[in-house]
Every structure is written in C-alpha cells, then in structure tokens.
PDB file of C-alpha atoms in Angstrom:
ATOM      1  CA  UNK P 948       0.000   0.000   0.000  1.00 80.00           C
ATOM      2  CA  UNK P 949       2.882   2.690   0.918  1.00 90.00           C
ATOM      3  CA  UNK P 950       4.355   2.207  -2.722  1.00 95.00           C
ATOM      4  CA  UNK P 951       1.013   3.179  -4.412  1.00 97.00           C
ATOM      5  CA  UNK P 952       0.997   5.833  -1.831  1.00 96.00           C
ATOM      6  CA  UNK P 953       3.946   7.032  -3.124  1.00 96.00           C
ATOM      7  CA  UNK P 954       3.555   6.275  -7.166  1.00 98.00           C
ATOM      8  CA  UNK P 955       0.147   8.633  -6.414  1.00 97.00           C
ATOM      9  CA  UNK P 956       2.187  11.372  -5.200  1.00 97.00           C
ATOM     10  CA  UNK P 957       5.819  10.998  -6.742  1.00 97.00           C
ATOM     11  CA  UNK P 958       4.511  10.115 -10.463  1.00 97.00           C
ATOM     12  CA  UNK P 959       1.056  11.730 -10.592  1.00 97.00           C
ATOM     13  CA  UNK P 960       1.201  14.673  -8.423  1.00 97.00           C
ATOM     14  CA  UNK P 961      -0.753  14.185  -5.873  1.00 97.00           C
ATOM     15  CA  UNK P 962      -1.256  16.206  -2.300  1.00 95.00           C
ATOM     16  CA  UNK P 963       1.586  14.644   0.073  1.00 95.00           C
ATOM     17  CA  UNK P 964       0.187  14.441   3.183  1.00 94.00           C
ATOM     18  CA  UNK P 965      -0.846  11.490   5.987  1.00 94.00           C
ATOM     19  CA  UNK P 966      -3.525   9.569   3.789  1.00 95.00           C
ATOM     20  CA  UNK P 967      -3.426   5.976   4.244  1.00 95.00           C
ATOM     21  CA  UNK P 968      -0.166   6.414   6.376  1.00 95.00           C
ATOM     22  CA  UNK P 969      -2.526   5.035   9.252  1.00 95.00           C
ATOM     23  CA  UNK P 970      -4.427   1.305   9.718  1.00 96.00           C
ATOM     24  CA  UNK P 971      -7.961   1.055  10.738  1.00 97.00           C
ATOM     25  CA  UNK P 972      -9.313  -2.808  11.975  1.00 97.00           C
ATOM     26  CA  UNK P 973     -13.310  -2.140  11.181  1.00 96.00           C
ATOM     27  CA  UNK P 974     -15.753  -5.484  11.625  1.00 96.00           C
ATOM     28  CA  UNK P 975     -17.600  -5.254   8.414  1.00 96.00           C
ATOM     29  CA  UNK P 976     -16.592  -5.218   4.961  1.00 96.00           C
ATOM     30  CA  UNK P 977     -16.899  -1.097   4.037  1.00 97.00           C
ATOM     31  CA  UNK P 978     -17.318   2.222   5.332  1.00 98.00           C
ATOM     32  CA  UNK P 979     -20.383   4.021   5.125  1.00 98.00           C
ATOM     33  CA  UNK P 980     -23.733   3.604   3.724  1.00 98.00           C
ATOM     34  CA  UNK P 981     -24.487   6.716   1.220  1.00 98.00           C
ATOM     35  CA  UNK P 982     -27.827   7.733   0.222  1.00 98.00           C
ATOM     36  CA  UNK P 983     -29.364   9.099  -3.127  1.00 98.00           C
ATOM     37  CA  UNK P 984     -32.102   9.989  -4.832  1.00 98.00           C
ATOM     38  CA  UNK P 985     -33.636  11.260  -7.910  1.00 98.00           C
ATOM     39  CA  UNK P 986     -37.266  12.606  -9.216  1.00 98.00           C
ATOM     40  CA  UNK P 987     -38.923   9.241 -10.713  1.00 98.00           C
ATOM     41  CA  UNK P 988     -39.827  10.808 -13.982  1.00 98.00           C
ATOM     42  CA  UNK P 989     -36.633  12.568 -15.258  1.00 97.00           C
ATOM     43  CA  UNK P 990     -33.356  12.601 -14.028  1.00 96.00           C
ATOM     44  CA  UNK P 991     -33.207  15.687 -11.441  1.00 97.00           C
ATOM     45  CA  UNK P 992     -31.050  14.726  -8.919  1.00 96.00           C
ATOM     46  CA  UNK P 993     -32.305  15.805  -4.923  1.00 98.00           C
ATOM     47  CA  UNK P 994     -29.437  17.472  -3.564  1.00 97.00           C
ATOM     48  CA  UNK P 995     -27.831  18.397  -0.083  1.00 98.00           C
ATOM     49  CA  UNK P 996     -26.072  20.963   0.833  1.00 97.00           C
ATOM     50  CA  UNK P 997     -22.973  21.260   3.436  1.00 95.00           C
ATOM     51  CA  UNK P 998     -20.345  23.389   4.372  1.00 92.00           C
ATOM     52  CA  UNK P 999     -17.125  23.280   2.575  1.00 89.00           C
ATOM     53  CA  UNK P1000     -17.913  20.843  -0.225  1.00 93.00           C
ATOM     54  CA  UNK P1001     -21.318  22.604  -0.825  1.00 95.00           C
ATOM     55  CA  UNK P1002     -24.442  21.179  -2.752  1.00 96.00           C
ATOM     56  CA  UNK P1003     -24.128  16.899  -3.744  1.00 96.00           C
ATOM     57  CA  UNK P1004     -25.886  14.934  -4.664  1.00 97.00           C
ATOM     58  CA  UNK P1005     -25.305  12.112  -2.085  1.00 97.00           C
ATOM     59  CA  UNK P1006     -25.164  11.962   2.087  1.00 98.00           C
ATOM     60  CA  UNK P1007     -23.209   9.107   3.663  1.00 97.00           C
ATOM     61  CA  UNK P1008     -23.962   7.628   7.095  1.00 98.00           C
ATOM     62  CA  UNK P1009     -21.795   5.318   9.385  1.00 97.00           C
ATOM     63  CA  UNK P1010     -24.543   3.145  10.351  1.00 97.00           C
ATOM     64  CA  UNK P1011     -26.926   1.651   7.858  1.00 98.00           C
ATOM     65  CA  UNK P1012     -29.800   1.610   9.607  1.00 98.00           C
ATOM     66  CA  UNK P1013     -29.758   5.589   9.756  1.00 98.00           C
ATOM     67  CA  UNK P1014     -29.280   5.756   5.606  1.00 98.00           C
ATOM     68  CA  UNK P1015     -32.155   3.736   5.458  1.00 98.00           C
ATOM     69  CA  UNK P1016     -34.557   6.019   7.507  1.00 98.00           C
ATOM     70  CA  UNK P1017     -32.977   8.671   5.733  1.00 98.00           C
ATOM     71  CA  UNK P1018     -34.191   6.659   2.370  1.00 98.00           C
ATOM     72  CA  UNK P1019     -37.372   6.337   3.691  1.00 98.00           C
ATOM     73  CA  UNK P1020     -38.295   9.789   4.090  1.00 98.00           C
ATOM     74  CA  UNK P1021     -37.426  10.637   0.732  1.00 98.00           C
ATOM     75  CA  UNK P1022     -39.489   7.552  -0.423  1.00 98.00           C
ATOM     76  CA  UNK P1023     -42.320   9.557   0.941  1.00 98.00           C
ATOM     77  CA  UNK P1024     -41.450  12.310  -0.927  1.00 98.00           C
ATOM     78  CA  UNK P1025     -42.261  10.313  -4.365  1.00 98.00           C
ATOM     79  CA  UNK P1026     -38.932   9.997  -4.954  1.00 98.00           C
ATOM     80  CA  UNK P1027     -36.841   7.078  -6.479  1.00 98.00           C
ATOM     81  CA  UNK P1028     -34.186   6.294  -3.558  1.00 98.00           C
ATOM     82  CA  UNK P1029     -30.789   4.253  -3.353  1.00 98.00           C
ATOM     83  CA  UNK P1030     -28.830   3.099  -0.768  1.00 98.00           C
ATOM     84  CA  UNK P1031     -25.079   1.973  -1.276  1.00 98.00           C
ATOM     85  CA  UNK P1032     -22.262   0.720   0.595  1.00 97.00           C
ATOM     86  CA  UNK P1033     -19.246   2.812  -0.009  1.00 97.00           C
ATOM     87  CA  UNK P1034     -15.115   1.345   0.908  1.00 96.00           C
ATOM     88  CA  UNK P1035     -13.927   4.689   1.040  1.00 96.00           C
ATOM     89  CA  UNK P1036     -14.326   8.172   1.511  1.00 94.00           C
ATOM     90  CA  UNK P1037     -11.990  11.401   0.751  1.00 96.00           C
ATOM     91  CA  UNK P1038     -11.798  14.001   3.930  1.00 95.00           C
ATOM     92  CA  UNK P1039     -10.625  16.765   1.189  1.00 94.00           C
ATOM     93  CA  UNK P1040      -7.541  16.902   3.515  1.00 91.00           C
ATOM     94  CA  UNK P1041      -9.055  17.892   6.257  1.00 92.00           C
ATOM     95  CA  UNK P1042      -8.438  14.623   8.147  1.00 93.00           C
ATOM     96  CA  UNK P1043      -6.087  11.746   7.721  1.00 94.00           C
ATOM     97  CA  UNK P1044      -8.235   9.285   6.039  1.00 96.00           C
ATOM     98  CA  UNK P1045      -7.065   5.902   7.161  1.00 96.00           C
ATOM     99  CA  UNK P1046      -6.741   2.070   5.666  1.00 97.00           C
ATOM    100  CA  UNK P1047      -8.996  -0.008   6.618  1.00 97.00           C
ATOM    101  CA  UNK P1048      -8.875  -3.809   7.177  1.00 97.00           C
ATOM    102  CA  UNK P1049     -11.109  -5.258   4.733  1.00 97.00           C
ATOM    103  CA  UNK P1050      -9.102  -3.413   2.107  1.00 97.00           C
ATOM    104  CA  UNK P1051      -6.092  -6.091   2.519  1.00 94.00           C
ATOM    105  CA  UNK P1052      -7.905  -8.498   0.447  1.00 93.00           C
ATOM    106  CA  UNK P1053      -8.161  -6.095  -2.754  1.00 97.00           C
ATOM    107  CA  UNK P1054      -6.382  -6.758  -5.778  1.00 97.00           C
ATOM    108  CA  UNK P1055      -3.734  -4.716  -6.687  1.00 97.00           C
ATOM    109  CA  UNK P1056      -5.081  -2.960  -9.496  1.00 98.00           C
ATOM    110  CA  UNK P1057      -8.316  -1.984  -7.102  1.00 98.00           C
ATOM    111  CA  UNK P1058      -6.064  -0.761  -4.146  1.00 98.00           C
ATOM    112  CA  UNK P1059      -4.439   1.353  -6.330  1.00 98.00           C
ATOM    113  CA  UNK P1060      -7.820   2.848  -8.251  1.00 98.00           C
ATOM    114  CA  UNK P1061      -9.452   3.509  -4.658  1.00 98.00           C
ATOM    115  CA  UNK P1062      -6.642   5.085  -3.163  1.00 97.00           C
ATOM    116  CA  UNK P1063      -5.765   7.260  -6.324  1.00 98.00           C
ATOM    117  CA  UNK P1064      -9.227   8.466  -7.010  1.00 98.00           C
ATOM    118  CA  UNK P1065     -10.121   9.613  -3.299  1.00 97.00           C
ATOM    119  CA  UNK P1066      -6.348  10.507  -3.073  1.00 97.00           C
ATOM    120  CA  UNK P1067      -6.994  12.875  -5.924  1.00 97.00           C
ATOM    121  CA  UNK P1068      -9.760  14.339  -4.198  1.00 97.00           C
ATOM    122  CA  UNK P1069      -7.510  15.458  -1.387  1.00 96.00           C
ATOM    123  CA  UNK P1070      -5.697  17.043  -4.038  1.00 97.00           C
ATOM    124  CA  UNK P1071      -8.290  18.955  -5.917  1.00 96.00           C
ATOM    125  CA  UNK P1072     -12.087  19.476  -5.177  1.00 96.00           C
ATOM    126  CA  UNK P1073     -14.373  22.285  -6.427  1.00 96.00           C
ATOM    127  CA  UNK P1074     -17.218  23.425  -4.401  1.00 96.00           C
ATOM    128  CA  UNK P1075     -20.570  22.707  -5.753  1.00 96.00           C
ATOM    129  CA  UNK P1076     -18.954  20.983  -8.955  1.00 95.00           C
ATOM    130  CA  UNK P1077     -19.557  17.565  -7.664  1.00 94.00           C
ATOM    131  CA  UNK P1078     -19.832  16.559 -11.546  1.00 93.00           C
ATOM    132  CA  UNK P1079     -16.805  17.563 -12.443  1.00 94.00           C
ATOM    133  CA  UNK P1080     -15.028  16.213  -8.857  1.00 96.00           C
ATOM    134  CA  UNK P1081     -16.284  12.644  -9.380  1.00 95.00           C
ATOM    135  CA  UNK P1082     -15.729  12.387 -13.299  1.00 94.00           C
ATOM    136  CA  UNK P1083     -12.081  13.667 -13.235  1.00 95.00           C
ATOM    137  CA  UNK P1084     -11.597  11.490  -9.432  1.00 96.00           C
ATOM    138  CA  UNK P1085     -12.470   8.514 -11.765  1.00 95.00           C
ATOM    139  CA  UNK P1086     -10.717   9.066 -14.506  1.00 95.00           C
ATOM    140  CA  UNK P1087      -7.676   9.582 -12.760  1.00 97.00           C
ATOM    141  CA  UNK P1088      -8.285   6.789 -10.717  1.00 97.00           C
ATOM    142  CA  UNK P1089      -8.675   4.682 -13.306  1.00 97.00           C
ATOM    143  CA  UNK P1090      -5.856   5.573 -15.365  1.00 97.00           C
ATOM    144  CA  UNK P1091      -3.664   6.211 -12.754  1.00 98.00           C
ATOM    145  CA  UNK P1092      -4.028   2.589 -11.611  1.00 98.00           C
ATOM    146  CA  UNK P1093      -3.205   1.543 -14.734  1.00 98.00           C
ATOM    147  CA  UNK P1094       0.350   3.141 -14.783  1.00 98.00           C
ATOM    148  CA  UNK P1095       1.164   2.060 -11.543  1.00 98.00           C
ATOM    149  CA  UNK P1096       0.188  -1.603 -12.647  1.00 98.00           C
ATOM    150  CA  UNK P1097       2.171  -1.138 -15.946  1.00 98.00           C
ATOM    151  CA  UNK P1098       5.451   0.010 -13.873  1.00 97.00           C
ATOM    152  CA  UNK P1099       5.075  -2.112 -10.764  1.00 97.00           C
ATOM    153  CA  UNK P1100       4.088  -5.627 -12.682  1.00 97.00           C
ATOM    154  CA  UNK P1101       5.184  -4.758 -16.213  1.00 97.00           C
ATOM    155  CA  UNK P1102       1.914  -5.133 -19.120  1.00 97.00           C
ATOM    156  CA  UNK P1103       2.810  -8.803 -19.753  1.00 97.00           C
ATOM    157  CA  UNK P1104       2.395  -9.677 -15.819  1.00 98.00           C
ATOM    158  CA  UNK P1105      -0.869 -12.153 -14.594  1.00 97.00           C
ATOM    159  CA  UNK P1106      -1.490  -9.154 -12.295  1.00 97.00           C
ATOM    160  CA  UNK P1107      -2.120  -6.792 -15.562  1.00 98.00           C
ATOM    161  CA  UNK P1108      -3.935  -8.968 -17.372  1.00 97.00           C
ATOM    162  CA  UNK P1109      -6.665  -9.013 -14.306  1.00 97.00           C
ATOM    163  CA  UNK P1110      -6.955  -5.314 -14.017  1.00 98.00           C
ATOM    164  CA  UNK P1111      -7.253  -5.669 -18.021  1.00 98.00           C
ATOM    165  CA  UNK P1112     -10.024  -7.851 -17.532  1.00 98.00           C
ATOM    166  CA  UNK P1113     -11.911  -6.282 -14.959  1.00 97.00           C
ATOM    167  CA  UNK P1114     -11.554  -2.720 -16.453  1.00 97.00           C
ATOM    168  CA  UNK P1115     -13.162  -4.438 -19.773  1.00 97.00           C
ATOM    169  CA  UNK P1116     -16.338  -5.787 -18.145  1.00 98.00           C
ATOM    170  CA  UNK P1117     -16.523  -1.785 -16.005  1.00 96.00           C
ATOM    171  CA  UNK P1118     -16.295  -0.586 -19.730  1.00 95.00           C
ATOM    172  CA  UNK P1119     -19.049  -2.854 -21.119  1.00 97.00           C
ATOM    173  CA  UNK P1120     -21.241  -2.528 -17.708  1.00 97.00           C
ATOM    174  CA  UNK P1121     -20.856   1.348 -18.304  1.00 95.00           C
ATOM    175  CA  UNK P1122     -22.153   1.344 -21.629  1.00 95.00           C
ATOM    176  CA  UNK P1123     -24.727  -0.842 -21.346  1.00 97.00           C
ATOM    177  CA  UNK P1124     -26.405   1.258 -18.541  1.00 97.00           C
ATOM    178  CA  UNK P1125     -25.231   4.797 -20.045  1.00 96.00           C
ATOM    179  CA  UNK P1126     -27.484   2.825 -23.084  1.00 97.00           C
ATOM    180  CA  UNK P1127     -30.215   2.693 -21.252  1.00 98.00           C
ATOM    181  CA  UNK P1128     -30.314   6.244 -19.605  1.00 97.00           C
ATOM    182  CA  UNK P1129     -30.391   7.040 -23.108  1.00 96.00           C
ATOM    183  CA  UNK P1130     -33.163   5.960 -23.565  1.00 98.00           C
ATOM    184  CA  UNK P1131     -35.203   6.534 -20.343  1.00 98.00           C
ATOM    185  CA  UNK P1132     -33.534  10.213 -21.186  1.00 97.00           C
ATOM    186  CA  UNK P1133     -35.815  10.323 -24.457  1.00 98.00           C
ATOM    187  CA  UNK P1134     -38.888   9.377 -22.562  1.00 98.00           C
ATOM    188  CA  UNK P1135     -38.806  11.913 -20.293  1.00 98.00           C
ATOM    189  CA  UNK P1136     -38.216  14.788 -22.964  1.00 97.00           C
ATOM    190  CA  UNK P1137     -40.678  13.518 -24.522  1.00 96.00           C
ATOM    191  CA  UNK P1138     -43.516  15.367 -23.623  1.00 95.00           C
ATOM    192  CA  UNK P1139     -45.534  12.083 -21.930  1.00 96.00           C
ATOM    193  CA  UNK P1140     -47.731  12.845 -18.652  1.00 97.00           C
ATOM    194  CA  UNK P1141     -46.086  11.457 -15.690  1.00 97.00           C
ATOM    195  CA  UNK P1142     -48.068   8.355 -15.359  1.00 98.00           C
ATOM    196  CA  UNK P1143     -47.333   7.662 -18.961  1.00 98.00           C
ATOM    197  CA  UNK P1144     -43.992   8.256 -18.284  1.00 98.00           C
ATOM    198  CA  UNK P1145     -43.547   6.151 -15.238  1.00 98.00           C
ATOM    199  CA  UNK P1146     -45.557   2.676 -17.244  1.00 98.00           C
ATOM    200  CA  UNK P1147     -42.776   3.136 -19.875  1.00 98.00           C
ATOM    201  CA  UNK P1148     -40.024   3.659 -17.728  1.00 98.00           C
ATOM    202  CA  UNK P1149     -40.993   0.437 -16.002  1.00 98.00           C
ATOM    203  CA  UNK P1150     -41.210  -1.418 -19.556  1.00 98.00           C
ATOM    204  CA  UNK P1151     -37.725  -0.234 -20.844  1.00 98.00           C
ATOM    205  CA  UNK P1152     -36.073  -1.166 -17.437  1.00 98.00           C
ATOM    206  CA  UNK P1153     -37.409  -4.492 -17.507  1.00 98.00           C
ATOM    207  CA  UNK P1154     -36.526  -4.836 -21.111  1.00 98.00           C
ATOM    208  CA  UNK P1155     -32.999  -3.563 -20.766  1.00 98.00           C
ATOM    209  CA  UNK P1156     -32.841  -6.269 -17.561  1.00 98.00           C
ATOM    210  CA  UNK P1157     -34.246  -8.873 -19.986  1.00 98.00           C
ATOM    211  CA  UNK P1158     -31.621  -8.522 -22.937  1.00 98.00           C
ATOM    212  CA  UNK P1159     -28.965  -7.876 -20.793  1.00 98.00           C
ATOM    213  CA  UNK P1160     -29.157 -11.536 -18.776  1.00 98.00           C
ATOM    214  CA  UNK P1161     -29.580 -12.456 -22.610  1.00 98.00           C
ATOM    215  CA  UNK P1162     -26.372 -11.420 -23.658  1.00 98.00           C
ATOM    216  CA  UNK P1163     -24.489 -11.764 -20.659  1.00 98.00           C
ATOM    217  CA  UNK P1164     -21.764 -13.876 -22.249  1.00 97.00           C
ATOM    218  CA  UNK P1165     -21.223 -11.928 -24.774  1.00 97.00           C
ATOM    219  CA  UNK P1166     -20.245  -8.832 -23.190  1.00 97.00           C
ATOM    220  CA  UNK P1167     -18.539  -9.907 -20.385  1.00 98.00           C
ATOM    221  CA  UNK P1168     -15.269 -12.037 -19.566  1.00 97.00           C
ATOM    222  CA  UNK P1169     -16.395 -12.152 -15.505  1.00 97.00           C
ATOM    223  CA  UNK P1170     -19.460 -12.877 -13.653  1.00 97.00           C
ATOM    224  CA  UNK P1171     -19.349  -9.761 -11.674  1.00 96.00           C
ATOM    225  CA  UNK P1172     -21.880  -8.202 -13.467  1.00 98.00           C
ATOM    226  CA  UNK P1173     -24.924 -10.217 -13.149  1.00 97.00           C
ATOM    227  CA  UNK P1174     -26.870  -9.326 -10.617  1.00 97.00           C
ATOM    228  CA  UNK P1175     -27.878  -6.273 -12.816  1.00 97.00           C
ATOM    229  CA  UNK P1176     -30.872  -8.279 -14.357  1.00 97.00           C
ATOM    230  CA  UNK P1177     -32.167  -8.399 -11.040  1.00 96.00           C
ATOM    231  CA  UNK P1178     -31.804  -5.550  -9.078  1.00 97.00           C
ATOM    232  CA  UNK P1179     -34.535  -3.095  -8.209  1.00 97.00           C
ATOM    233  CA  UNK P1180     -33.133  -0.582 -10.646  1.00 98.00           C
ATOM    234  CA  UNK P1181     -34.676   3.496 -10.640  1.00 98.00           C
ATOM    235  CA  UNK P1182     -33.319   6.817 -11.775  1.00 98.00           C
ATOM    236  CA  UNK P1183     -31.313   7.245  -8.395  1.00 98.00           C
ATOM    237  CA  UNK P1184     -29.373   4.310  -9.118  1.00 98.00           C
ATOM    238  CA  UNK P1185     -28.830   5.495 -13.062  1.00 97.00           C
ATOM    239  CA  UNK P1186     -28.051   9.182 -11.811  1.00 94.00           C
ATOM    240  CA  UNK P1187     -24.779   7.813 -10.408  1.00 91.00           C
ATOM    241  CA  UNK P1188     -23.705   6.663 -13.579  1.00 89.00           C
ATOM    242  CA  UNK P1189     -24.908  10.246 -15.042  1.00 92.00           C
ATOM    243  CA  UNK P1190     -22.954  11.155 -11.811  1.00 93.00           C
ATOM    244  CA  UNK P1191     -19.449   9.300 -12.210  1.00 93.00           C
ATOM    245  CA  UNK P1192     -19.716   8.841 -16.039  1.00 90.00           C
ATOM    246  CA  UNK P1193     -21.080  11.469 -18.757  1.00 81.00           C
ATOM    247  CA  UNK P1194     -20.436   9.400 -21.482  1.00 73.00           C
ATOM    248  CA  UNK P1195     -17.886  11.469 -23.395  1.00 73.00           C
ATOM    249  CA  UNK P1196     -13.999  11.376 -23.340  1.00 81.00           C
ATOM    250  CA  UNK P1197     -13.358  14.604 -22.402  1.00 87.00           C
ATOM    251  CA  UNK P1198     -11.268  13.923 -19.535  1.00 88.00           C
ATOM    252  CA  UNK P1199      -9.606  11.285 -21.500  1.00 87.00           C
ATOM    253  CA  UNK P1200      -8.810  13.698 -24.682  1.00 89.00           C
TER     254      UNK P1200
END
C-alpha cells in the first residue's frame, strides 16, 4: 500500500500528506452507507447541501440503519431512492483518512484505483462541482491505476492482465447502462404525462434487464456483473452513472 501511496504522489502529483499512512481494523466489509435519490420521472437529482464541499448529490452515514430512515423519508417524498455501501471516503484533507482492514484483500489494481481516485480528491475538489469532482476522481483513478500496474508488474504480468479484464467488463457494464439512460432520457423529454412516463419507464427497465441476462456472455469475460438483471433498478441508481460517467472522453482527450 505505501508504494502506491507514493507512485500517487511521486509520479502523478498528488497532495503529500498522511492519507493511508494510518491502519484502521473495522468489523464489516466497508465504510459508510451513502444515500441518493432522484425525481422518478426525469433525471433531477435531490441534492444536499454542506459546508465546505457545498451542494451533492449524495449523504453518507456510518450506520446503515440511519441511511435507510434517511431513504425512507425521501421515499415519501415520491422519490426514487438508493442506498449503497461505499469502501472509502476522501476528507478533502481535512483529516487523515485511514486504511482499513477489509481493504487487505483487494487486488492490486483496485487498491491502487481507490486510493488514487479519493487521493486525488484530497488534491483537488471544487465546491458545488460535484460533476466535475467525481468524473475527473475517476478518470484519474482509473488511469492512474493503470500506470502504476504497468510500472510495478510490467503489461505482460498475470497481475495486468486481471486489471485488463476487470476494467473491460466496467467498460461494457458502463455502456450498457449509459445505453439505457439514453433511452429513459428520451422518454422523459418527450412530452408524456407522468403516469405515462412512469408505465414506460418500467417497460424499458425491464426490457434492458431482460436482454442484458440475454447477452451476458457476450459482453462480459467475468461474472461480476450479473446481478444487474435483477436488481430493483430506478433513476437514483442510473443518476450515479450520469454522476461518475457522462459518457464522453473529455477527460480522456
């Protein structure tokens, strides 16, 4: 962990300071629980707003049973809800964000991607341009992993050839869902009333669920992917895509 630490900061300019200098022992498998939520017929996100970081689109709690009463009352607010589990968290700097202990299992190549992208946070956040934080955090992340991988295991190494797998079924996951905001995105410019719009919203989800357990093998090497077909899928859970991935390669050009 210290030589990603230092790859991060030597090689990609990163904020030197006490990040992940520390080791936390925690008795579950991540961090927080982090709540979010959406209108259900169009993609307008519900947003909070805090000091320092200003408005997101998100709110994080250390005990799951709070995010979920917290989901609940926007539930009653007709609003499509979803709760996540999150394995890290960036302090902006503030704090010295830790390890933790479940994180000694991860794969290289995921280590590296976690503690780049929330590394990169500590290095550069904008307030109230949480689009532009999370987009550029993941692209970094992302790529920076890859470089570290490249000079740490070479591109011919096992240990590549895993993170090249596992970043081709993200890819293909990515698209398929970007794919499908498309089209909910259509519907609800489309000038439908809302009950319309909420019967076809259902129907395109369930079709999307339907072809995508179809063709499961064909656009993925892994099996991380398939609980997809049946989750409980709404526009909070799509926003985060809209959230973490726009769809374009402007970071990347």
């Amino acid at each position: 962990m210290a030589d990603i630490r230092s790859f991060a900061i030597r090689e990609l300019g990163l904020e030197e300071n006490r990040n992940y200098t520390r080791y936390v022992e925690l008795d579950r498998d991540y961090l927080a629980a982090v709540v979010s939520a959406s209108h259900r017929d169009s993609f307008r996100r519900h947003e909070w707003r805090f000091p320092i970081v200003g408005t997101v689109p998100y709110k994080g709690f250390f005990d799951e049973e709070d995010a979920r009463e917290e989901a609940e009352k926007l539930k009653a607010r007709d609003l499509d809800v979803w709760v996540r589990r999150v394995d890290a968290f960036s302090t902006l700097g503030w704090f010295s964000d830790p390890l933790y202990s479940y994180m000694t299992g991860y794969p290289s190549h995921r280590l590296a991607e976690l503690l780049i992208h929330e590394g990169f946070h500590a290095t550069v956040f904008l307030k109230n341009r949480v689009q532009f934080n999370e987009e550029l955090a993941e692209f970094v992340g992302r790529e920076g992993a890859r470089l570290y991988m490249e000079k740490t295991f070479s591109r011919e190494s096992a240990e590549y050839r895993v993170m090249e797998d596992a970043a081709a079924d993200a890819d293909a996951y990515i698209a398929f869902v970007q794919g499908l905001i498309v089209r909910l995105g259509e519907l609800y410019s489309g000038g439908a009333g809302r009950d319309e719009i909420l019967r076809r919203k259902e129907e395109i989800i369930r079709a999307a669920q339907a072809e995508f357990a179809e063709t499961y093998e064909n656009r993925f090497r892994g099996g991380g992917y398939r609980g997809f077909a049946r989750l409980q899928v709404n526009n909070a859970y799509l926003e985060l895509f809209r959230l973490y991935h726009d769809g374009s390669a402007f970071f990347r050009d």
